[in-house]
PDB file of C-alpha atoms in Angstrom:
ATOM      1  CA  MET A 368      27.758 -17.910  26.257  1.00 38.00           C
ATOM      2  CA  THR A 369      27.124 -17.720  22.401  1.00 46.00           C
ATOM      3  CA  PRO A 370      26.622 -21.064  20.690  1.00 52.00           C
ATOM      4  CA  PRO A 371      28.755 -22.130  17.541  1.00 51.00           C
ATOM      5  CA  VAL A 372      27.403 -21.569  14.257  1.00 57.00           C
ATOM      6  CA  GLY A 373      29.928 -23.879  12.599  1.00 56.00           C
ATOM      7  CA  GLY A 374      33.755 -23.986  12.370  1.00 57.00           C
ATOM      8  CA  GLY A 375      33.797 -23.288  15.736  1.00 57.00           C
ATOM      9  CA  LYS A 376      32.722 -19.364  15.072  1.00 58.00           C
ATOM     10  CA  VAL A 377      30.257 -17.663  17.377  1.00 62.00           C
ATOM     11  CA  HIS A 378      27.128 -15.540  16.272  1.00 67.00           C
ATOM     12  CA  SER A 379      29.178 -12.713  16.851  1.00 68.00           C
ATOM     13  CA  ASP A 380      32.024 -13.229  14.484  1.00 74.00           C
ATOM     14  CA  ALA A 381      29.278 -14.917  11.589  1.00 75.00           C
ATOM     15  CA  MET A 382      27.515 -11.286  11.955  1.00 73.00           C
ATOM     16  CA  LYS A 383      30.698  -9.244  11.888  1.00 74.00           C
ATOM     17  CA  ALA A 384      32.117 -11.511   8.997  1.00 78.00           C
ATOM     18  CA  GLN A 385      29.267 -11.146   6.443  1.00 78.00           C
ATOM     19  CA  ILE A 386      28.885  -6.800   7.087  1.00 75.00           C
ATOM     20  CA  ALA A 387      32.411  -6.696   6.114  1.00 74.00           C
ATOM     21  CA  THR A 388      31.418  -8.296   2.598  1.00 78.00           C
ATOM     22  CA  VAL A 389      28.133  -5.365   2.480  1.00 75.00           C
ATOM     23  CA  GLN A 390      29.076  -2.229  -0.095  1.00 71.00           C
ATOM     24  CA  PRO A 391      26.353   0.263  -0.555  1.00 67.00           C
ATOM     25  CA  GLY A 392      24.695   1.859  -4.046  1.00 71.00           C
ATOM     26  CA  GLY A 393      21.490   2.771  -5.272  1.00 73.00           C
ATOM     27  CA  GLY A 394      18.413   4.298  -3.756  1.00 78.00           C
ATOM     28  CA  THR A 395      16.384   3.128  -1.218  1.00 79.00           C
ATOM     29  CA  GLN A 396      12.950   3.438   0.062  1.00 87.00           C
ATOM     30  CA  LEU A 397      14.114   3.464   3.468  1.00 89.00           C
ATOM     31  CA  TYR A 398      10.946   2.712   5.278  1.00 91.00           C
ATOM     32  CA  ARG A 399       9.449   0.039   3.044  1.00 91.00           C
ATOM     33  CA  ALA A 400      12.643  -1.972   3.249  1.00 89.00           C
ATOM     34  CA  VAL A 401      12.796  -1.107   6.850  1.00 89.00           C
ATOM     35  CA  GLN A 402       9.025  -2.248   7.080  1.00 90.00           C
ATOM     36  CA  ASP A 403      10.226  -5.357   5.029  1.00 90.00           C
ATOM     37  CA  ALA A 404      13.152  -6.898   6.446  1.00 88.00           C
ATOM     38  CA  PHE A 405      11.357  -6.547   9.980  1.00 87.00           C
ATOM     39  CA  GLY A 406       8.891  -9.075   8.132  1.00 87.00           C
ATOM     40  CA  GLU A 407      11.420 -10.802   7.189  1.00 87.00           C
ATOM     41  CA  ALA A 408      13.360 -10.978  11.110  1.00 84.00           C
ATOM     42  CA  ASN A 409       9.684 -11.928  12.349  1.00 85.00           C
ATOM     43  CA  LYS A 410       9.331 -14.917  10.130  1.00 86.00           C
ATOM     44  CA  LYS A 411      13.111 -16.106  11.115  1.00 83.00           C
ATOM     45  CA  TYR A 412      12.648 -14.798  14.531  1.00 83.00           C
ATOM     46  CA  ALA A 413      14.073 -17.419  17.494  1.00 80.00           C
ATOM     47  CA  ASP A 414      13.340 -17.199  21.011  1.00 80.00           C
ATOM     48  CA  GLY A 415      17.209 -17.190  22.935  1.00 77.00           C
ATOM     49  CA  TYR A 416      19.032 -15.101  20.433  1.00 74.00           C
ATOM     50  CA  LEU A 417      20.022 -11.948  19.396  1.00 73.00           C
ATOM     51  CA  ASN A 418      16.628 -10.758  17.009  1.00 76.00           C
ATOM     52  CA  GLN A 419      18.042  -7.673  15.354  1.00 79.00           C
ATOM     53  CA  VAL A 420      17.645  -5.868  11.888  1.00 82.00           C
ATOM     54  CA  LEU A 421      20.515  -3.658  10.334  1.00 81.00           C
ATOM     55  CA  ILE A 422      20.045  -0.639   8.190  1.00 83.00           C
ATOM     56  CA  ILE A 423      23.015   1.051   5.768  1.00 81.00           C
ATOM     57  CA  SER A 424      22.072   4.073   4.338  1.00 84.00           C
ATOM     58  CA  ASP A 425      22.561   7.482   3.633  1.00 84.00           C
ATOM     59  CA  GLY A 426      19.137   8.472   4.898  1.00 84.00           C
ATOM     60  CA  ASN A 427      17.426   9.610   2.411  1.00 84.00           C
ATOM     61  CA  ASN A 428      13.864   7.678   1.984  1.00 84.00           C
ATOM     62  CA  GLU A 429      14.247   7.484  -2.180  1.00 85.00           C
ATOM     63  CA  ASP A 430      10.128   6.952  -1.923  1.00 77.00           C
ATOM     64  CA  SER A 431       8.968   6.683  -5.393  1.00 71.00           C
ATOM     65  CA  GLY A 432       4.824   5.990  -4.765  1.00 76.00           C
ATOM     66  CA  SER A 433       5.681   3.564  -1.660  1.00 74.00           C
ATOM     67  CA  SER A 434       2.614   3.916   0.632  1.00 86.00           C
ATOM     68  CA  VAL A 435       5.287   3.372   3.374  1.00 90.00           C
ATOM     69  CA  THR A 436       5.553   6.866   5.772  1.00 90.00           C
ATOM     70  CA  LEU A 437       7.159   6.957   9.260  1.00 91.00           C
ATOM     71  CA  ALA A 438       3.999   6.571  10.701  1.00 92.00           C
ATOM     72  CA  LYS A 439       2.974   3.384   8.603  1.00 93.00           C
ATOM     73  CA  LEU A 440       6.419   1.869   9.823  1.00 91.00           C
ATOM     74  CA  SER A 441       5.605   3.005  12.955  1.00 91.00           C
ATOM     75  CA  ALA A 442       2.605   1.027  13.272  1.00 92.00           C
ATOM     76  CA  TYR A 443       3.800  -1.636  11.161  1.00 89.00           C
ATOM     77  CA  VAL A 444       6.735  -2.326  14.051  1.00 86.00           C
ATOM     78  CA  LYS A 445       4.629  -1.739  17.028  1.00 84.00           C
ATOM     79  CA  GLY A 446       1.563  -3.921  15.842  1.00 81.00           C
ATOM     80  CA  PRO A 447       0.763  -7.338  17.392  1.00 74.00           C
ATOM     81  CA  THR A 448       2.180  -9.322  14.928  1.00 69.00           C
ATOM     82  CA  THR A 449       6.118  -7.868  15.646  1.00 69.00           C
ATOM     83  CA  ARG A 450       8.134  -9.602  18.134  1.00 68.00           C
ATOM     84  CA  THR A 451       8.826  -6.842  20.888  1.00 55.00           C
ATOM     85  CA  SER A 452      12.372  -8.126  21.224  1.00 54.00           C
ATOM     86  CA  ARG A 453      13.330  -6.740  17.978  1.00 58.00           C
ATOM     87  CA  SER A 454      15.396  -3.533  17.547  1.00 64.00           C
ATOM     88  CA  SER A 455      16.837  -1.581  14.691  1.00 64.00           C
ATOM     89  CA  SER A 456      20.598  -0.626  14.286  1.00 65.00           C
ATOM     90  CA  THR A 457      20.796   2.073  11.639  1.00 65.00           C
ATOM     91  CA  SER A 458      24.141   3.140  10.365  1.00 69.00           C
ATOM     92  CA  SER A 459      25.056   5.486   7.512  1.00 70.00           C
ATOM     93  CA  SER A 460      28.464   4.836   5.153  1.00 68.00           C
ATOM     94  CA  SER A 461      28.234   7.733   2.745  1.00 67.00           C
ATOM     95  CA  THR A 462      28.614  11.867   2.301  1.00 68.00           C
ATOM     96  CA  PRO A 463      26.683  13.529   2.803  1.00 77.00           C
ATOM     97  CA  VAL A 464      24.491  11.876   5.518  1.00 82.00           C
ATOM     98  CA  ASN A 465      21.217  12.419   6.137  1.00 85.00           C
ATOM     99  CA  LEU A 466      20.619  11.016   9.768  1.00 87.00           C
ATOM    100  CA  GLY A 467      17.395  12.990  10.594  1.00 90.00           C
ATOM    101  CA  PRO A 468      15.408   9.748   8.795  1.00 89.00           C
ATOM    102  CA  LEU A 469      17.867   7.362  10.759  1.00 88.00           C
ATOM    103  CA  LYS A 470      17.410   8.434  13.889  1.00 90.00           C
ATOM    104  CA  LYS A 471      13.652   8.558  13.794  1.00 92.00           C
ATOM    105  CA  VAL A 472      13.466   4.603  12.672  1.00 89.00           C
ATOM    106  CA  ALA A 473      15.866   4.330  15.325  1.00 87.00           C
ATOM    107  CA  ALA A 474      14.129   5.680  18.171  1.00 88.00           C
ATOM    108  CA  LEU A 475      10.852   3.810  16.765  1.00 86.00           C
ATOM    109  CA  THR A 476      12.531   0.698  16.667  1.00 83.00           C
ATOM    110  CA  GLY A 477      14.523   0.712  19.834  1.00 81.00           C
ATOM    111  CA  GLY A 478      18.026   1.017  18.028  1.00 82.00           C
ATOM    112  CA  ILE A 479      20.786   3.548  17.364  1.00 81.00           C
ATOM    113  CA  ALA A 480      21.535   5.609  14.662  1.00 83.00           C
ATOM    114  CA  THR A 481      25.342   5.661  13.586  1.00 81.00           C
ATOM    115  CA  HIS A 482      27.583   7.637  11.046  1.00 82.00           C
ATOM    116  CA  VAL A 483      30.048   5.253   9.415  1.00 79.00           C
ATOM    117  CA  THR A 484      32.894   6.789   7.326  1.00 76.00           C
ATOM    118  CA  LYS A 485      34.483   3.631   6.356  1.00 74.00           C
ATOM    119  CA  MET A 486      33.393   0.570   5.752  1.00 71.00           C
ATOM    120  CA  SER A 487      36.228  -1.287   6.798  1.00 73.00           C
ATOM    121  CA  GLN A 488      34.737   0.377  10.436  1.00 74.00           C
ATOM    122  CA  ALA A 489      31.065  -1.012  10.156  1.00 73.00           C
ATOM    123  CA  PRO A 490      32.103  -4.389  10.906  1.00 74.00           C
ATOM    124  CA  ASP A 491      32.846  -3.552  14.778  1.00 75.00           C
ATOM    125  CA  ASP A 492      30.536  -0.480  14.579  1.00 72.00           C
ATOM    126  CA  PHE A 493      27.645  -2.616  13.612  1.00 72.00           C
ATOM    127  CA  ALA A 494      29.066  -5.474  16.353  1.00 70.00           C
ATOM    128  CA  GLN A 495      29.250  -3.318  18.884  1.00 70.00           C
ATOM    129  CA  ALA A 496      25.304  -1.694  18.313  1.00 67.00           C
ATOM    130  CA  LEU A 497      24.087  -5.205  18.386  1.00 64.00           C
ATOM    131  CA  PHE A 498      25.167  -6.459  21.451  1.00 63.00           C
ATOM    132  CA  SER A 499      25.211  -3.617  23.558  1.00 62.00           C
ATOM    133  CA  SER A 500      21.505  -3.985  23.471  1.00 54.00           C
TER     134      SER A 500
END
């Protein structure tokens, strides 16, 4: 059983509510963003809880000078300071979609890549990805 987070809600309900408020937009240095997210997740890691990173992206690594490549991201997430139970569920919420980079990120982090065509379906899709691993 998942412990309540407040007001009687379980963590999965709180996660779905938060995801429902997300709106995509702008460009992202995909590999840098994933590395930063893993760094933040490691700081807040909690034993006995679901510790995952969710990524909403069109899959394009809009990198204008970042030094984080897929190889460097791989070394980072497999490094000694990264908790081994962490995984990444990646999803795209826009068209056109470049699932190739998202699948590569998912493969190296033990996650999955899905294509969300409407943000209204994102909470259920993410919940399925989160709680199936």
